[in-house]
DNA sequence: AAGACACCTTTTTTT
DNA sequence: AAGGTGTCTT
């Protein structure tokens, strides 16, 4: 057993895993196998030391890290054992203790968790009420900082010196009172109360035999205390961390906790790992050089185990849109030149902030590259989903004033701001909850001092009815009958939620509704009795003799369990992640979200001042570490880039971290030429089989351009800007080049360009290279124009022709020329693209898509993904659904759950970027290029056909009848619709 | 007093 | 794109 655990570890790692020392710190740079060591130690403790899984606590800082950890441990010890570990984020572990032992500190069982919007709303109201200045977000952050320091509102109140501090002290105090009144704990409270509990009742953790913590550099002081308390009986602690990767200072992470730990446990064994198993030498060198700009940092050894490899790329592009186009073209180029050694899964785009994803998503979408988005706006934070969740929260715990306030007038019930404010204050002064006051008012038990007009009274009555009937529903239903789904369906009906969404989001109703469907699907999964029982049982802390413990019941606690998971962002993520890994898709993530993960190819776009380092960041060193973390995610290829103008078209200059003297020497100015030898090296680094030379040559042929030489290295616009002046074009407004996306021109062209002879990478850095490229460009332009005329003639009518909307789009640069060309069969995209608005009025839709209804080819044959969800798509009506289709949603049997589950991943692909689409121009030539149905699912035969992209941009979503969309997929769909819909 | 509509700014990172 | 603000109508 032990040999299995230790077989892939080096000496230092082995020592860390097997050491008899109680307290162990593993301090090591990125990619040195820290997480691997930690998981191996868990396995070792279980197998060799015979610890019981339920006596081991494993803590991480993010949900994703927790899932990743669980997966890795499962590989060692199997699911049966792994699931019994007390493994999770600090917050979720703390929550378990509070749920089960909270009574020892006077905490009821039914407390809720305040999410950030609750907290912010509370603070905002307090500020407004008291006429204080300052922003709610800032005050909220300050409260959190104080809590992390262990200073409660009373302490702060006492030591507040100046007026400003007193003002804040008041906000802090009222905030705490408000939480208490609603029986809510905020994120920090979960940790604080858990600390309190473990101090008051140490027996709670008397069973704990070992504690392990990943990414320890991210601990804040409460978490530090919690660590000591969890381990207080046996003091067996293993932590791994890297001070250079500390990127959570904004939530009070203290790197000092490393030394503090050594002081508290003087026998701490510190082990350093120095070998990097992840990245090529070139990437490590560059990353190392950047982190060493921080002069306060002690020098460290970092030994590459891989070859030097390709130097990372530092690229300048004219605009954010151009950057995105270049990036996508590089993904396609590298995949092709690697002979499909690299697949979409192997690429990641890492961003400083989630909002930067828009340009990238647009470009990926246009090229039909499937992707998934991690981080950013969460599924449960979307307005249409959050509202329903808030209803559920009120049904679960009507004392939650915050949630009541948010839903009391949505949909509009003529209960306005003034009334709510009045009632809220009245309730507060009476010492009752808003809900019970409203209930009394409606049921005539109490006349409010607040003026309530008759129509408002009616509105309140409606509201009360919704909640009461829902509560009844919940109570009357047994665990076996999927209480959550029934409850949610009840609410949706009772609220006429479809109509509400239609009114509120006329342009993007479909997308919003799809999210509601997704929520319903999530609750199906969450209320699967087997699953619930498993969660309750495995989540339960072991019972300890002589210690009173509250247990959870599947029937009664399904709702609150689900809601807690929603707030802690745990709900649905595990499944979504598994699905995300099986489907072939490019990952887009924030850098924070990417910590601990790795990909063969990593892009970090938008490396400009203001983004990295962020303009609002107050610790530049942390920003630098963030860049370092991003860079060290890459195994084989790393691309940094910056647009010279950001998405708001303001001038942007390259990040100061990248303009320091000496940095340039570590980078290439453009993407690498990839020769066959490079592919072999790549295969070796990734420990994969190398494709045959012929396979590589074949896939290379599908590329129009096998060098990264389209965009000038200076960051200027490429030639077609000049072409615009040089050439006279027939008077077709749609042909305006404007900001067109030239990359798309090339990758979409049917005309195969002759390979550029003698055009080496080095010459790409010189101007002449571009001149010759221009000639080829002109050539292609000519041919493409001819082809365009042909296509136009062949098509009775192109949808975009008489739509000013599309024309405007084109002028804005949303893929003009590309629209008129067929992609070569075989590669480039991964499936047909369909995008954008499902929001057009039906008439426009039919106008726009005359061919939509003529489609002969079944949709699922058009793409290379799992066909199951597509069949679901076909069952769905073409017109917007006005009813929840009950069939797929109301089968709570395990098989249906599975179906939905697998659907998730693929639907993901499908909705995120490349929904299936009917053939746009059923012309025989392109039809011949269609894949046969038995080709479906084979990556290599992915075939892309002619399509006017602009048309799809605006219409295809409706035809593609969006399926379940999963967590994190978000904006792809929604953002698009929002865009397509306007104007 | 509530709602509908237009117009404005502002958008870090996570539990 | 969502939240705030301001104006007008009901
Ligand atoms: N002894 C080893 N031999 C071969 N490969 C290893 C070894 N140790 C780790 N690796 C590999 O190195 C990669 C990085 O490992 P891991 O994610 O555990 O590193 P890490 O130190 O946790 O990185 P980070 O600090 O970035 O989270 C993984 O692909 C892992 O499989």
Short mmCIF file of C-alpha atoms in Angstrom, two decimals, chain A residues 580-762:
data_model
loop_
_atom_site.label_atom_id
_atom_site.label_comp_id
_atom_site.label_asym_id
_atom_site.label_seq_id
_atom_site.Cartn_x
_atom_site.Cartn_y
_atom_site.Cartn_z
CA UNK A 580 -16.20 20.22 -17.36
CA UNK A 581 -13.30 17.86 -17.42
CA UNK A 582 -14.82 15.28 -19.65
CA UNK A 583 -16.04 17.67 -22.30
CA UNK A 584 -13.45 19.21 -24.55
CA UNK A 585 -13.49 22.89 -23.81
CA UNK A 586 -11.13 25.75 -23.31
CA UNK A 587 -11.13 27.04 -19.75
CA UNK A 588 -11.55 30.70 -18.98
CA UNK A 589 -10.91 31.56 -15.36
CA UNK A 590 -9.84 34.31 -13.08
CA UNK A 591 -6.29 33.85 -11.88
CA UNK A 592 -7.63 33.45 -8.36
CA UNK A 593 -9.85 30.68 -9.59
CA UNK A 594 -6.94 28.95 -11.30
CA UNK A 595 -4.76 28.59 -8.28
CA UNK A 596 -3.48 25.09 -7.79
CA UNK A 597 -4.45 24.05 -11.30
CA UNK A 598 -2.35 23.54 -14.42
CA UNK A 599 -2.73 23.46 -18.19
CA UNK A 600 -0.34 22.74 -21.04
CA UNK A 601 -1.06 26.11 -22.64
CA UNK A 602 -1.95 29.23 -20.70
CA UNK A 603 -2.89 32.67 -21.97
CA UNK A 604 -2.91 35.70 -19.71
CA UNK A 605 -4.40 38.53 -21.72
CA UNK A 606 -4.97 42.12 -20.60
CA UNK A 607 -1.61 42.50 -18.90
CA UNK A 608 -1.78 46.24 -18.72
CA UNK A 609 -1.43 48.74 -15.91
CA UNK A 610 -4.78 49.10 -14.27
CA UNK A 611 -5.63 45.47 -14.86
CA UNK A 612 -2.47 43.84 -13.48
CA UNK A 613 -1.62 45.61 -11.22
CA UNK A 614 -5.23 46.47 -10.76
CA UNK A 615 -6.03 50.15 -10.40
CA UNK A 616 -7.87 49.53 -7.16
CA UNK A 617 -5.35 47.25 -5.62
CA UNK A 618 -3.37 48.68 -2.78
CA UNK A 619 -0.72 46.01 -2.61
CA UNK A 620 1.31 45.90 -5.78
CA UNK A 621 3.38 43.01 -4.53
CA UNK A 622 0.27 40.94 -4.27
CA UNK A 623 -0.63 41.88 -7.82
CA UNK A 624 2.78 40.70 -8.91
CA UNK A 625 2.31 37.45 -7.09
CA UNK A 626 -0.98 37.12 -8.88
CA UNK A 627 0.78 37.37 -12.21
CA UNK A 628 3.30 34.86 -10.95
CA UNK A 629 0.56 32.44 -9.97
CA UNK A 630 -0.99 32.83 -13.40
CA UNK A 631 2.28 32.26 -15.21
CA UNK A 632 3.17 29.20 -13.20
CA UNK A 633 -0.07 27.46 -14.21
CA UNK A 634 1.47 26.78 -17.61
CA UNK A 635 3.17 23.52 -18.42
CA UNK A 636 4.46 23.97 -21.92
CA UNK A 637 3.37 27.23 -23.51
CA UNK A 638 2.66 30.56 -21.90
CA UNK A 639 1.33 33.66 -23.61
CA UNK A 640 1.10 37.06 -22.00
CA UNK A 641 -0.46 39.83 -23.97
CA UNK A 642 -1.79 43.31 -23.73
CA UNK A 643 -3.99 45.42 -25.92
CA UNK A 644 -2.78 48.94 -26.52
CA UNK A 645 -6.32 50.05 -25.95
CA UNK A 646 -8.52 48.45 -23.34
CA UNK A 647 -12.12 47.44 -23.86
CA UNK A 648 -13.24 50.99 -23.22
CA UNK A 649 -10.85 52.11 -25.92
CA UNK A 650 -8.69 53.99 -23.50
CA UNK A 651 -4.99 53.80 -24.03
CA UNK A 652 -3.37 51.06 -22.06
CA UNK A 653 0.26 50.44 -21.41
CA UNK A 654 1.87 47.15 -20.67
CA UNK A 655 2.01 46.09 -17.05
CA UNK A 656 4.92 47.54 -15.12
CA UNK A 657 5.83 44.02 -14.12
CA UNK A 658 6.55 43.29 -17.76
CA UNK A 659 8.33 46.47 -18.72
CA UNK A 660 11.01 46.24 -16.05
CA UNK A 661 14.52 46.04 -17.42
CA UNK A 662 15.53 42.56 -18.40
CA UNK A 663 12.06 41.11 -18.65
CA UNK A 664 11.90 41.20 -22.43
CA UNK A 665 14.82 38.82 -22.67
CA UNK A 666 12.70 36.05 -21.22
CA UNK A 667 9.99 36.34 -23.84
CA UNK A 668 9.40 35.89 -27.55
CA UNK A 669 7.49 38.57 -29.33
CA UNK A 670 5.16 36.18 -31.08
CA UNK A 671 3.86 32.65 -30.81
CA UNK A 672 6.30 29.87 -31.61
CA UNK A 673 6.72 28.09 -34.88
CA UNK A 674 5.88 24.55 -34.06
CA UNK A 675 8.01 22.03 -35.89
CA UNK A 676 7.58 18.30 -35.57
CA UNK A 677 10.48 18.14 -33.16
CA UNK A 678 8.68 20.64 -30.96
CA UNK A 679 5.62 18.46 -30.93
CA UNK A 680 7.73 15.53 -29.80
CA UNK A 681 9.22 17.58 -27.01
CA UNK A 682 5.75 18.69 -26.03
CA UNK A 683 4.50 15.14 -25.94
CA UNK A 684 7.36 14.22 -23.70
CA UNK A 685 6.77 17.07 -21.30
CA UNK A 686 3.11 16.19 -21.06
CA UNK A 687 3.85 12.48 -20.93
CA UNK A 688 1.60 11.79 -23.86
CA UNK A 689 1.94 9.84 -27.07
CA UNK A 690 3.16 11.90 -29.94
CA UNK A 691 0.96 11.98 -33.03
CA UNK A 692 2.53 10.53 -36.16
CA UNK A 693 4.34 12.80 -38.54
CA UNK A 694 1.66 12.31 -41.13
CA UNK A 695 -1.06 13.18 -38.68
CA UNK A 696 0.75 16.36 -37.83
CA UNK A 697 1.29 17.20 -41.47
CA UNK A 698 -2.35 16.51 -42.22
CA UNK A 699 -3.70 18.76 -39.57
CA UNK A 700 -1.22 21.42 -40.46
CA UNK A 701 -2.69 21.54 -43.94
CA UNK A 702 -5.97 22.72 -42.58
CA UNK A 703 -4.39 25.92 -41.40
CA UNK A 704 -4.24 28.94 -43.59
CA UNK A 705 -1.52 30.42 -41.52
CA UNK A 706 0.95 28.37 -39.59
CA UNK A 707 2.83 31.23 -38.02
CA UNK A 708 1.73 33.88 -35.55
CA UNK A 709 2.46 36.58 -38.06
CA UNK A 710 -0.78 38.22 -38.85
CA UNK A 711 -0.74 40.91 -36.22
CA UNK A 712 2.21 43.27 -36.33
CA UNK A 713 4.51 42.86 -33.37
CA UNK A 714 4.28 46.55 -32.68
CA UNK A 715 0.68 46.25 -31.68
CA UNK A 716 -0.52 48.17 -34.71
CA UNK A 717 -3.49 47.29 -36.80
CA UNK A 718 -2.60 44.87 -39.58
CA UNK A 719 -2.85 45.37 -43.28
CA UNK A 720 -6.45 45.35 -43.91
CA UNK A 721 -6.49 48.77 -42.46
CA UNK A 722 -4.32 49.68 -45.37
CA UNK A 723 -6.30 47.54 -47.72
CA UNK A 724 -9.20 49.69 -46.82
CA UNK A 725 -7.49 52.60 -48.48
CA UNK A 726 -5.73 50.77 -51.27
CA UNK A 727 -8.64 48.97 -52.73
CA UNK A 728 -11.83 50.20 -54.12
CA UNK A 729 -14.64 47.94 -53.27
CA UNK A 730 -18.08 47.64 -54.73
CA UNK A 731 -20.52 49.75 -52.81
CA UNK A 732 -21.55 47.30 -50.22
CA UNK A 733 -21.73 48.78 -46.82
CA UNK A 734 -21.41 45.41 -45.18
CA UNK A 735 -17.98 45.19 -46.65
CA UNK A 736 -16.62 47.99 -44.64
CA UNK A 737 -13.61 46.70 -42.88
CA UNK A 738 -13.84 48.95 -39.92
CA UNK A 739 -12.59 46.92 -37.04
CA UNK A 740 -13.01 43.61 -38.71
CA UNK A 741 -11.45 40.52 -37.39
CA UNK A 742 -8.82 39.52 -39.84
CA UNK A 743 -7.86 36.40 -37.98
CA UNK A 744 -11.27 35.13 -38.71
CA UNK A 745 -10.84 35.92 -42.36
CA UNK A 746 -7.95 33.61 -42.62
CA UNK A 747 -9.11 30.83 -40.49
CA UNK A 748 -12.44 30.73 -42.18
CA UNK A 749 -11.32 30.99 -45.72
CA UNK A 750 -12.12 28.12 -47.98
CA UNK A 751 -9.25 28.98 -50.21
CA UNK A 752 -6.25 27.14 -49.02
CA UNK A 753 -3.27 29.33 -48.96
CA UNK A 754 -0.04 27.97 -50.23
CA UNK A 755 2.39 27.46 -47.45
CA UNK A 756 4.64 30.37 -46.93
CA UNK A 757 7.99 29.39 -48.25
CA UNK A 758 11.07 30.25 -46.34
CA UNK A 759 9.11 32.33 -43.96
CA UNK A 760 10.80 31.57 -40.72
CA UNK A 761 9.96 32.67 -37.27
CA UNK A 762 12.86 34.97 -37.09
#
